[in-house]
């Protein structure tokens, strides 16, 4: 495989409310920032991730294109998924050898919608969606299947929020009080990622270009993703076989992991993913605060890759994992391993 | 281009106004199984799945790749969902090809679909993002002014669109999968239909179809059967709002065509390409794209259409399958173009086969004529 690295990463200062910015306005500053940091104004390939259902209207990515200055016309694509999959598509494109750089971005404005309800529409439309089982309910099913002690969930939430308060880009949420109301038992409000508006961008570069742009590029040594069956009754919800498969394919276990940024939209997912990826207690998980401290849907997974890469580029980590998920109850998982 | 990639299987559903006999999952599975049968493979032989469709609002299923994973044998594998507006079918093929060209996988299943009967596409196209104005005109209302501008610039006579509408529907009569099969289709019949968006008449527009299309793509060392080799593949996008953007002959289309021609070593597309499957959802887009894609000089596209050059018996047949004008499951329409191009160079296009086709163009566009996806496939190894 051709050597490709993350060489620049930017994200918005995420908010828990609508700041009146259109999607292009949300995206433009982070695109400007990665262009400035990378010194690149044109890219061999561009790919984005977003989801029309957050806006309740088609073609979110069309107006986003206006923000990135796609003139003269650019080689560009879009995944209707978390932008971590856009990063994967860009990495694949860079494997061809004819282009050396890629711009990846993702955005989501949860404030325009009710994510919990919208995610219901992700279910089988004939048999499951009409039941109205919402996102937190099916996450709670998974948490129940796992049977984790509530104290453990609360500690994950507490740690994530504390780390989030130290991260200028994340929401500044208070420590859980321990008697927050249940959203769906056993998940309390603090166990559920908060509604968040935000965007993020990453620049990938291959070979020599990466070393020219970044002093310490975050080289992608492994990247893979896998899906599981859709029907919740067809899998063991207490485990994530697809995350384990993706982790193996990406080579997570081939060396020590200093930092892992996991796409945990619910506290219990950290336990399942740590287990699936074989991350021991010595691995720092979500030092950024993770999605429990800021969850700009469709950018959240890309931010995990970006945060993990940032620690390598800053010299704080030698080997890091960025993880993204999609679908109900960790149905699809993408794992990126990066090294200095 | 790194690794060589070939199409080794194509599967289509019959395109219909309503496929009440199958769910969305049943529809995509039907196309996928036909593509696998064509390649003499099973789901077990597939390394990765790429799904494409137009906006999720069309069926009301958010990110349907999650739900469709089981139906497409994707559980345990990587599955990706592509969405680039009307060009998505073409982009889906290109993302699938990219997985092979990049050396990441050896066999990839690409599937694109739309089941328009489960919703109302014009409604779904007419809602708008916050802070933006909605024209509430659907696709035809958006493109009609661009067509009128083409007519003004080129001086094309008013009947050119009618000729395309008749030609493509005549071709559709030879394609068993085509949706609109209108025996005795004639200019009089087209001209007698209501004007929807001046100058677009009812029979100059594409239908709303249910349908899916699938392809199996393979790396060189996994090629079996009769391959269609990918000789060039490219995407281009440009902003919808840009002062001075030429929406009649967009730069993105020109650049995308130049890129695939360069990769395929084509210098004169009209002479070197044997057959083209081009995204023509409104009849007038044939002469417009003839110029944009370099088959004719500026202002000359309509003359090529009028001369019969693009008919099945002409020297450069366009849309031998009947095209988007005859079958339009939106998200799949681009992939059908790419798949039909592959069928032609494999010599498997049946009654609408162009004799001796060795090199074919597949083309798709979307958004406000701002997203483009194209490939050139050939019978010979590049």
XYZ file of C-alpha atoms in Angstrom:
722
model
C 0.000 0.000 0.000
C 1.114 3.522 -0.736
C 2.141 5.534 2.328
C -0.523 8.095 3.182
C -0.685 10.356 6.231
C -2.966 12.808 7.952
C -1.126 16.115 7.702
C -3.726 18.646 8.819
C -6.868 18.621 10.915
C -9.316 21.334 11.900
C -12.658 21.400 13.639
C -15.198 23.998 14.648
C -15.751 25.072 18.224
C -18.815 22.905 18.478
C -22.034 24.227 19.956
C -25.090 22.652 21.547
C -27.346 25.126 19.767
C -27.921 26.678 16.376
C -25.712 29.712 15.930
C -27.548 30.770 12.812
C -24.797 29.580 10.502
C -25.698 27.884 7.240
C -23.864 24.667 6.473
C -21.389 26.364 4.094
C -20.708 28.971 6.788
C -20.035 26.193 9.265
C -17.619 24.468 6.917
C -15.738 27.393 5.364
C -13.516 28.235 8.390
C -12.272 24.658 8.873
C -11.516 24.336 5.163
C -9.607 27.614 5.309
C -7.676 26.363 8.322
C -6.529 23.080 6.781
C -5.607 24.881 3.581
C -3.487 27.306 5.591
C -1.878 24.598 7.737
C -1.131 22.314 4.778
C -0.156 25.102 2.450
C -2.302 23.474 -0.233
C -5.054 25.330 -2.037
C -5.946 22.548 -4.507
C -6.275 18.854 -3.790
C -6.046 15.780 -6.006
C -9.308 14.480 -4.593
C -12.014 15.780 -2.289
C -14.579 13.741 -0.403
C -17.187 14.708 2.172
C -19.639 13.052 4.524
C -23.000 14.384 5.626
C -26.591 13.282 5.972
C -29.586 14.995 4.409
C -31.909 13.849 7.180
C -30.228 16.208 9.639
C -31.519 19.116 7.577
C -34.678 17.323 6.489
C -33.925 18.326 2.904
C -31.991 16.729 0.077
C -28.504 17.625 -1.131
C -26.741 19.075 1.915
C -23.473 18.407 0.165
C -24.420 20.573 -2.829
C -24.343 23.827 -0.885
C -21.250 22.617 0.987
C -19.414 22.563 -2.311
C -19.871 26.312 -2.506
C -17.846 26.648 0.699
C -14.743 24.897 -0.529
C -14.040 26.884 -3.666
C -14.561 24.078 -6.172
C -13.408 26.181 -9.086
C -11.970 25.273 -11.496
C -14.004 22.025 -11.133
C -12.525 19.463 -8.760
C -12.364 15.691 -8.596
C -14.891 15.116 -5.821
C -17.213 12.588 -4.240
C -19.525 12.285 -1.248
C -20.612 9.555 1.130
C -23.974 9.805 2.847
C -22.208 8.526 5.965
C -19.952 9.828 8.662
C -17.027 11.633 7.042
C -14.652 8.974 8.394
C -15.894 6.912 5.432
C -15.125 9.880 3.180
C -11.581 9.701 4.587
C -11.521 6.009 3.714
C -12.665 6.743 0.146
C -9.987 9.425 -0.139
C -7.326 7.044 1.195
C -8.406 4.479 -1.423
C -8.232 7.132 -4.137
C -4.698 8.053 -3.059
C -3.672 4.420 -3.515
C -3.967 4.871 -7.304
C -0.714 6.814 -7.344
C -1.825 9.585 -9.697
C -2.815 12.122 -7.036
C -0.917 12.989 -3.877
C -3.335 14.977 -1.719
C -6.933 14.792 -0.582
C -9.301 17.046 1.316
C -11.889 15.356 3.518
C -14.620 17.123 5.432
C -17.818 16.405 7.285
C -20.545 18.428 8.920
C -23.766 18.112 10.794
C -26.275 20.420 12.406
C -28.146 18.399 14.985
C -29.929 21.578 16.082
C -32.089 21.368 12.983
C -33.566 18.072 13.992
C -34.161 15.489 16.666
C -31.346 12.996 16.096
C -32.969 10.464 18.374
C -36.088 10.365 16.196
C -34.344 10.712 12.852
C -32.132 7.701 13.524
C -35.301 5.619 13.765
C -35.628 6.057 10.004
C -32.403 4.111 9.609
C -34.188 0.925 10.562
C -35.846 -1.517 8.189
C -38.676 0.636 6.803
C -41.275 -2.119 6.567
C -41.052 -3.935 9.888
C -38.914 -1.960 12.328
C -39.183 1.772 11.655
C -42.992 1.802 12.075
C -42.526 0.488 15.621
C -40.949 3.806 16.545
C -38.008 2.252 18.365
C -35.751 5.278 18.671
C -31.979 5.569 18.754
C -31.648 5.810 22.536
C -34.030 2.892 22.991
C -32.008 0.575 20.806
C -28.792 1.788 22.394
C -30.341 0.988 25.774
C -31.153 -2.496 24.496
C -27.480 -2.910 23.760
C -26.449 -1.502 27.126
C -28.810 -3.972 28.798
C -27.417 -6.851 26.760
C -23.952 -5.834 27.925
C -25.126 -5.616 31.515
C -22.429 -3.169 32.555
C -22.702 -1.800 36.085
C -24.241 1.661 36.026
C -21.345 2.978 38.088
C -19.016 2.052 35.255
C -21.183 3.898 32.726
C -21.304 6.973 34.969
C -17.514 6.963 35.330
C -17.110 6.903 31.537
C -19.516 9.812 31.256
C -17.777 11.724 34.055
C -14.317 11.228 32.562
C -15.513 12.166 29.043
C -17.160 15.361 30.222
C -14.129 16.340 32.305
C -11.846 15.785 29.306
C -14.308 17.673 27.120
C -14.083 20.703 29.415
C -10.324 20.711 28.812
C -10.882 20.648 25.031
C -11.653 24.085 23.597
C -13.597 22.553 20.693
C -15.897 20.326 22.764
C -18.975 21.290 24.730
C -18.387 22.240 28.339
C -20.748 19.961 30.187
C -20.936 19.673 33.985
C -20.006 16.536 35.927
C -22.903 14.088 36.046
C -24.737 14.445 39.333
C -25.548 10.768 39.635
C -29.266 11.365 39.655
C -29.698 12.641 36.101
C -32.971 11.325 34.723
C -32.877 8.114 32.751
C -33.457 8.636 29.046
C -34.038 4.941 28.627
C -32.849 2.714 31.449
C -29.936 2.056 32.008
C -28.835 5.121 30.027
C -29.071 8.458 31.785
C -28.724 11.799 29.953
C -24.978 11.886 30.627
C -24.600 8.507 28.886
C -26.024 9.878 25.647
C -23.969 12.075 23.290
C -25.313 15.640 23.329
C -26.910 17.322 20.306
C -24.107 19.263 18.643
C -23.537 21.450 15.610
C -20.118 21.295 14.012
C -17.773 20.459 11.173
C -14.294 19.103 10.653
C -11.717 18.780 7.889
C -8.653 16.636 7.331
C -5.925 16.758 4.699
C -4.337 13.498 3.580
C -1.068 13.462 1.702
C 0.982 10.660 0.190
C 4.700 9.957 0.421
C 7.083 12.860 0.056
C 4.332 15.437 0.004
C 3.305 14.391 3.518
C 6.825 14.859 4.838
C 7.057 18.251 3.167
C 3.795 19.436 4.729
C 4.044 18.058 8.237
C 7.036 17.801 10.520
C 5.576 14.636 11.998
C 2.841 13.229 9.730
C 0.376 10.736 11.197
C 1.035 7.842 8.811
C -1.951 5.584 8.226
C -0.517 2.107 8.691
C -3.886 0.380 8.621
C -7.473 1.295 7.796
C -10.453 -1.003 7.402
C -14.183 -1.127 7.969
C -16.801 -3.852 8.315
C -20.590 -4.143 8.601
C -22.795 -6.464 10.628
C -26.329 -7.692 10.024
C -28.959 -5.010 10.452
C -31.485 -6.860 12.550
C -30.625 -6.372 16.180
C -31.844 -9.877 16.978
C -29.306 -11.407 14.603
C -26.234 -10.392 16.566
C -24.825 -10.519 20.056
C -25.338 -6.915 21.056
C -22.882 -7.217 23.933
C -20.039 -7.593 21.444
C -18.991 -5.905 18.244
C -17.758 -8.493 15.786
C -17.418 -5.914 13.014
C -15.281 -3.595 15.149
C -13.082 -6.576 16.073
C -12.755 -7.594 12.400
C -11.994 -4.060 11.288
C -9.478 -3.700 14.130
C -7.712 -6.896 13.100
C -7.677 -5.855 9.437
C -6.257 -2.449 10.367
C -3.632 -4.082 12.590
C -4.540 -2.477 15.933
C -2.889 -5.330 17.840
C 0.386 -5.204 15.943
C 1.860 -2.735 18.396
C 1.192 -0.740 21.529
C -1.581 1.854 21.311
C -1.013 5.128 23.129
C -4.302 6.797 22.362
C -7.623 5.638 20.967
C -10.360 8.010 19.925
C -13.551 5.974 19.798
C -16.887 6.979 18.276
C -18.863 6.297 21.451
C -22.240 7.969 21.278
C -23.275 6.118 24.441
C -21.195 5.310 27.528
C -21.578 1.557 27.231
C -20.126 1.574 23.701
C -16.702 2.362 25.134
C -16.729 -0.932 27.027
C -17.774 -2.919 23.944
C -15.259 -1.203 21.671
C -12.338 -1.468 24.108
C -13.003 -5.173 24.224
C -13.465 -5.558 20.452
C -10.281 -3.637 19.676
C -8.289 -5.284 22.459
C -7.429 -1.968 24.130
C -6.028 -2.539 27.609
C -6.486 -0.280 30.635
C -3.247 1.527 29.777
C -4.687 2.968 26.545
C -5.959 6.533 26.869
C -9.451 6.470 25.396
C -11.057 9.679 24.162
C -8.745 12.180 25.826
C -10.559 14.822 23.742
C -13.733 14.038 25.646
C -15.028 12.008 22.712
C -18.577 12.099 21.351
C -20.046 12.236 24.875
C -18.603 15.747 25.044
C -19.322 16.821 21.437
C -21.198 14.930 18.753
C -21.543 16.835 15.490
C -23.203 13.902 13.719
C -21.471 12.956 10.416
C -18.298 14.753 11.488
C -17.890 12.913 14.816
C -16.119 9.878 13.352
C -13.791 12.018 11.252
C -12.979 14.043 14.365
C -11.904 10.815 16.091
C -9.383 10.206 13.312
C -8.351 13.856 13.408
C -7.927 13.959 17.205
C -5.876 10.765 17.166
C -3.728 12.100 14.318
C -3.289 15.433 16.067
C -1.663 13.714 19.053
C 0.826 12.003 16.782
C 1.578 15.199 14.875
C 2.064 17.028 18.190
C 4.463 14.364 19.430
C 2.161 13.265 22.277
C 1.651 9.763 20.883
C 3.599 7.350 18.714
C 0.741 5.055 17.722
C -2.941 5.930 17.804
C -6.313 4.530 16.786
C -9.202 6.490 15.327
C -12.574 4.733 15.220
C -15.891 5.582 13.596
C -19.248 3.871 13.655
C -22.472 3.977 11.688
C -25.842 2.267 11.850
C -27.839 1.119 14.873
C -25.928 -0.442 17.783
C -22.424 -0.194 16.285
C -23.530 -1.935 13.074
C -20.656 -0.622 10.972
C -17.187 0.142 12.280
C -14.163 1.763 10.726
C -10.742 1.595 12.347
C -7.698 3.658 11.426
C -4.275 3.004 12.884
C -1.789 5.854 12.660
C 1.877 5.974 13.554
C 4.551 8.633 13.778
C -4.105 4.292 -13.187
C -2.715 1.636 -10.869
C -4.329 -1.830 -11.040
C -6.487 -2.772 -14.022
C -10.199 -3.184 -13.358
C -12.899 -4.898 -15.412
C -16.641 -5.374 -15.294
C -17.319 -9.112 -15.196
C -20.997 -9.117 -14.285
C -24.027 -6.907 -14.904
C -27.494 -7.293 -13.399
C -30.598 -5.185 -13.863
C -34.158 -5.347 -12.678
C -37.020 -4.627 -15.023
C -37.749 -0.939 -14.588
C -41.365 -0.226 -13.750
C -43.539 2.519 -12.314
C -44.188 0.313 -9.290
C -42.548 -2.826 -8.077
C -45.043 -3.718 -5.376
C -43.897 -7.323 -5.455
C -40.578 -6.560 -3.765
C -39.271 -4.483 -0.881
C -36.306 -2.139 -1.375
C -34.087 -4.967 -0.140
C -35.718 -7.396 -2.573
C -35.190 -4.977 -5.430
C -31.461 -4.481 -4.846
C -30.962 -8.184 -4.211
C -32.610 -9.028 -7.539
C -30.097 -6.876 -9.428
C -27.174 -8.093 -7.312
C -28.009 -11.767 -7.848
C -28.269 -11.236 -11.611
C -24.879 -9.521 -11.672
C -23.375 -12.361 -9.635
C -24.981 -14.951 -11.926
C -23.537 -13.144 -14.944
C -20.090 -13.283 -13.303
C -20.695 -16.905 -12.222
C -19.950 -15.913 -8.641
C -21.787 -15.790 -5.318
C -21.881 -13.243 -2.493
C -19.105 -15.267 -0.823
C -16.710 -14.245 -3.617
C -17.250 -10.537 -3.031
C -14.772 -8.508 -0.932
C -16.685 -5.241 -0.570
C -20.012 -3.645 -1.460
C -20.642 -0.085 -2.629
C -24.219 1.214 -2.626
C -25.450 4.334 -4.373
C -28.774 6.075 -4.512
C -30.113 9.609 -4.772
C -31.450 11.467 -1.698
C -32.657 9.380 1.224
C -35.855 11.413 1.199
C -36.891 9.582 -1.973
C -37.807 6.469 0.003
C -37.795 7.916 3.496
C -35.054 5.574 4.682
C -32.100 7.293 6.292
C -28.703 5.866 5.278
C -30.270 2.707 3.810
C -26.944 0.919 3.437
C -27.318 -0.085 7.082
C -30.637 -1.802 6.411
C -29.509 -3.250 3.068
C -26.323 -4.880 4.355
C -28.004 -8.264 4.831
C -29.807 -8.265 1.465
C -26.523 -7.600 -0.335
C -24.448 -10.157 1.508
C -22.449 -7.330 3.046
C -22.499 -8.483 6.659
C -18.883 -9.108 7.649
C -17.614 -6.956 4.788
C -16.949 -3.288 4.131
C -19.971 -1.449 2.760
C -19.974 2.179 1.658
C -22.801 4.449 0.618
C -22.224 7.013 -2.112
C -24.449 10.006 -2.833
C -23.577 12.542 -5.508
C -27.087 13.569 -6.641
C -28.142 12.374 -10.121
C -24.607 11.347 -10.983
C -24.555 8.953 -8.037
C -24.920 5.762 -10.081
C -21.808 6.658 -12.045
C -19.939 7.721 -8.919
C -20.880 4.417 -7.272
C -19.248 2.509 -10.117
C -16.177 4.725 -9.871
C -15.826 4.229 -6.109
C -16.126 0.472 -6.685
C -13.525 0.622 -9.459
C -11.306 2.722 -7.213
C -11.224 -0.047 -4.604
C -9.777 -2.317 -7.262
C -7.544 0.212 -9.010
C -6.098 1.182 -5.630
C -5.251 -2.457 -4.975
C -7.455 -2.621 -1.879
C -9.869 -5.340 -3.060
C -10.122 -7.948 -5.815
C -13.858 -8.274 -6.385
C -16.364 -5.554 -5.612
C -20.144 -5.508 -5.943
C -21.636 -2.136 -6.811
C -25.370 -1.604 -6.588
C -27.520 1.447 -7.165
C -31.253 1.760 -6.848
C -34.331 3.907 -6.509
C -37.794 2.776 -5.553
C -39.648 5.918 -6.406
C -43.066 4.392 -5.887
C -42.378 4.401 -2.135
C -42.361 8.195 -2.093
C -42.738 11.348 -4.129
C -39.492 12.400 -5.754
C -40.656 15.813 -6.894
C -41.662 16.616 -3.330
C -38.343 15.316 -2.036
C -36.480 17.464 -4.555
C -38.468 20.563 -3.716
C -37.911 20.856 0.017
C -34.982 23.087 0.737
C -32.221 23.599 3.229
C -32.651 26.289 5.837
C -31.421 29.700 4.646
C -31.826 28.817 0.972
C -34.613 29.644 -1.407
C -36.622 26.811 -2.896
C -37.726 27.066 -6.483
C -40.359 24.355 -5.879
C -40.087 23.431 -9.510
C -38.607 19.954 -9.468
C -35.845 18.967 -11.848
C -37.627 19.916 -15.083
C -38.299 23.430 -13.877
C -34.647 23.838 -13.005
C -33.290 22.607 -16.329
C -35.824 24.150 -18.747
C -34.212 27.638 -18.731
C -30.822 26.076 -19.497
C -32.351 24.255 -22.445
C -33.956 27.458 -23.729
C -30.573 29.150 -23.480
C -29.027 26.307 -25.485
C -31.661 26.781 -28.189
C -31.017 30.513 -28.254
C -27.255 30.130 -28.514
C -27.206 27.335 -31.062
C -30.212 28.345 -33.120
C -31.474 24.771 -32.898
C -34.937 24.261 -34.382
C -37.704 23.309 -31.957
C -38.143 19.738 -33.120
C -34.697 18.423 -32.077
C -35.870 17.411 -28.625
C -38.728 15.500 -30.199
C -36.320 13.531 -32.378
C -34.344 12.414 -29.330
C -37.502 11.457 -27.455
C -38.624 9.260 -30.360
C -35.188 7.745 -30.998
C -34.583 6.750 -27.376
C -38.080 5.255 -27.022
C -37.603 3.289 -30.228
C -34.382 1.911 -28.788
C -36.203 1.058 -25.561
C -38.486 -1.286 -27.514
C -35.395 -3.445 -28.057
C -34.435 -3.458 -24.373
C -36.425 -5.933 -22.252
C -35.570 -4.051 -19.010
C -36.752 -0.626 -20.237
C -39.631 1.011 -18.404
C -41.330 3.073 -21.123
C -42.089 0.817 -24.052
C -44.354 2.762 -26.363
C -45.201 0.884 -29.575
C -45.540 3.165 -32.575
C -43.806 6.066 -30.806
C -43.674 8.989 -33.251
C -42.986 12.704 -33.467
C -46.725 13.401 -33.629
C -47.260 11.440 -30.439
C -44.522 13.363 -28.575
C -45.740 16.722 -29.933
C -49.291 16.006 -28.850
C -48.297 15.638 -25.188
C -48.667 18.549 -22.779
C -45.973 21.175 -22.335
C -44.639 20.761 -18.791
C -41.820 23.290 -18.630
C -41.334 25.166 -21.882
C -39.789 23.707 -24.098
C -40.042 20.311 -22.371
C -43.111 18.272 -23.271
C -44.381 15.347 -21.243
C -42.834 12.732 -23.536
C -39.546 14.612 -23.567
C -38.989 13.863 -19.905
C -37.840 10.778 -18.077
C -40.301 8.598 -16.173
C -40.232 7.853 -12.426
C -39.108 4.264 -12.101
C -38.520 1.590 -9.527
C -35.382 -0.353 -10.257
C -31.864 -1.376 -9.406
C -28.679 -2.099 -11.287
C -25.596 -3.967 -10.128
C -22.145 -4.795 -11.406
C -19.356 -7.068 -10.334
C -15.941 -5.493 -10.777
C -12.741 -7.491 -10.681
C -9.012 -6.998 -10.551
C -7.066 -8.269 -13.536
C -6.028 -11.575 -11.970
C -9.632 -12.309 -10.975
C -11.180 -11.602 -14.361
C -13.438 -14.368 -15.632
C -15.866 -14.638 -18.545
C -16.200 -11.704 -20.899
C -14.726 -8.574 -19.320
C -15.317 -4.929 -20.088
C -12.022 -3.247 -19.189
C -12.003 0.169 -17.582
C -9.842 2.438 -19.766
C -10.605 5.716 -18.033
C -12.566 6.876 -14.988
C -13.135 10.366 -13.623
C -15.377 12.560 -11.515
C -15.707 16.338 -11.497
C -17.763 18.734 -9.411
C -18.299 22.462 -9.490
C -20.302 24.803 -7.230
C -23.967 25.314 -8.046
C -23.718 29.023 -7.240
C -20.898 30.751 -9.015
C -21.219 33.923 -10.987
C -20.664 33.223 -14.644
C -20.874 29.454 -14.372
C -21.942 28.092 -17.756
C -24.854 25.830 -16.889
C -25.514 25.066 -20.560
C -22.100 23.511 -21.118
C -20.551 23.158 -17.670
C -16.780 23.237 -17.282
C -16.957 20.200 -14.976
C -18.398 18.105 -17.798
C -15.723 19.247 -20.227
C -12.918 18.615 -17.742
C -14.278 15.197 -16.751
C -14.537 14.152 -20.409
C -11.027 15.437 -21.134
C -9.720 13.410 -18.194
C -11.310 10.095 -19.264
C -10.316 10.616 -22.884
C -6.717 11.303 -21.817
C -6.660 8.136 -19.718
C -8.139 6.093 -22.563
C -5.945 7.701 -25.215
C -8.916 9.113 -27.108
C -8.380 12.240 -29.175
C -11.520 12.193 -31.341
C -14.447 10.838 -29.308
C -16.909 10.793 -32.190
C -14.681 8.556 -34.304
C -13.003 6.469 -31.645
C -15.919 5.718 -29.314
C -18.358 3.171 -30.761
C -21.347 3.731 -28.505
C -22.233 6.099 -25.678
C -24.661 5.805 -22.793
C -25.166 9.377 -21.708
C -27.394 10.784 -18.978
C -30.220 12.435 -20.943
C -33.202 12.925 -18.594
C -34.733 15.601 -20.818
C -34.488 15.063 -24.557
C -32.644 18.320 -25.250
C -29.705 17.140 -23.175
C -28.562 14.930 -26.047
C -27.479 17.819 -28.310
C -26.246 19.744 -25.275
C -24.044 16.895 -24.061
C -22.891 16.075 -27.621
C -21.161 19.442 -27.476
C -20.103 19.303 -23.836
C -18.487 15.891 -24.349
C -16.687 16.936 -27.507
C -18.650 14.808 -29.999
C -19.635 17.972 -31.833
C -18.413 21.553 -31.982
C -20.160 24.349 -30.132
C -23.624 24.935 -31.574
C -23.330 21.818 -33.731
C -24.719 19.120 -31.432
C -28.282 19.409 -32.668
C -27.119 18.900 -36.248
C -25.583 15.572 -35.266
C -28.848 14.507 -33.654
C -30.873 15.687 -36.640
C -28.605 13.788 -39.071
C -29.381 10.487 -37.354
C -25.745 9.969 -36.280
C -26.821 9.119 -32.732
C -29.478 6.583 -33.759
C -28.860 2.869 -33.238
C -27.925 2.677 -36.936
C -25.879 5.890 -36.904
C -22.115 6.199 -36.694
C -22.154 7.117 -33.012
C -25.210 5.580 -31.307
C -26.216 7.327 -28.104
C -28.402 5.518 -25.591
C -29.001 2.330 -27.507
C -30.687 1.018 -24.343
C -33.370 3.695 -24.451
C -31.506 5.789 -21.921
C -32.767 7.733 -18.940
C -35.702 8.921 -21.073
C -37.006 5.357 -21.043
C -36.046 4.194 -17.524
C -35.254 6.430 -14.584
C -34.781 4.853 -11.170
C -32.851 8.042 -10.334
C -30.097 6.712 -8.086
C -29.509 3.796 -10.461
C -29.777 5.761 -13.721
C -26.082 6.626 -13.820
C -25.005 3.089 -13.003
C -27.288 1.792 -15.772
C -25.386 4.011 -18.208
C -22.077 2.610 -16.982
C -23.427 -0.956 -17.039
C -24.957 -0.623 -20.512
C -21.635 0.689 -21.819
C -20.013 -2.441 -20.366
C -22.672 -4.709 -21.902
C -22.037 -3.168 -25.313
C -18.306 -3.841 -25.329
C -18.895 -7.328 -23.917
C -21.241 -7.903 -26.881
C -24.058 -8.815 -24.490
C -26.535 -6.008 -25.123
C -29.034 -8.236 -26.916
C -31.352 -6.639 -29.464
C -29.936 -3.185 -28.814
C -26.347 -4.334 -29.330
C -24.298 -2.026 -31.524
C -22.432 -4.252 -33.957
C -18.736 -4.461 -33.284
C -18.744 -2.092 -30.304
C -15.235 -2.137 -28.804
C -15.079 1.140 -26.879
C -17.957 2.763 -24.993
C -18.599 5.828 -22.868
C -20.722 5.753 -19.710
C -21.772 9.178 -18.403
C -23.810 10.580 -15.545
C -24.527 14.054 -14.251
C -26.354 15.468 -11.299
C -27.222 18.419 -9.078
C -27.574 21.649 -11.017
C -25.540 20.092 -13.888
C -22.521 20.358 -11.596
C -21.595 16.773 -10.692
C -20.103 14.512 -13.361
C -18.992 10.896 -13.432
C -17.720 9.146 -16.557
C -15.890 6.076 -17.642
C -14.617 4.543 -20.837
C -14.805 0.765 -21.078
C -13.342 -1.381 -23.807
C -13.307 -4.943 -25.062
C -9.513 -4.865 -25.163
C -7.227 -4.837 -22.186
C -5.908 -1.268 -21.778
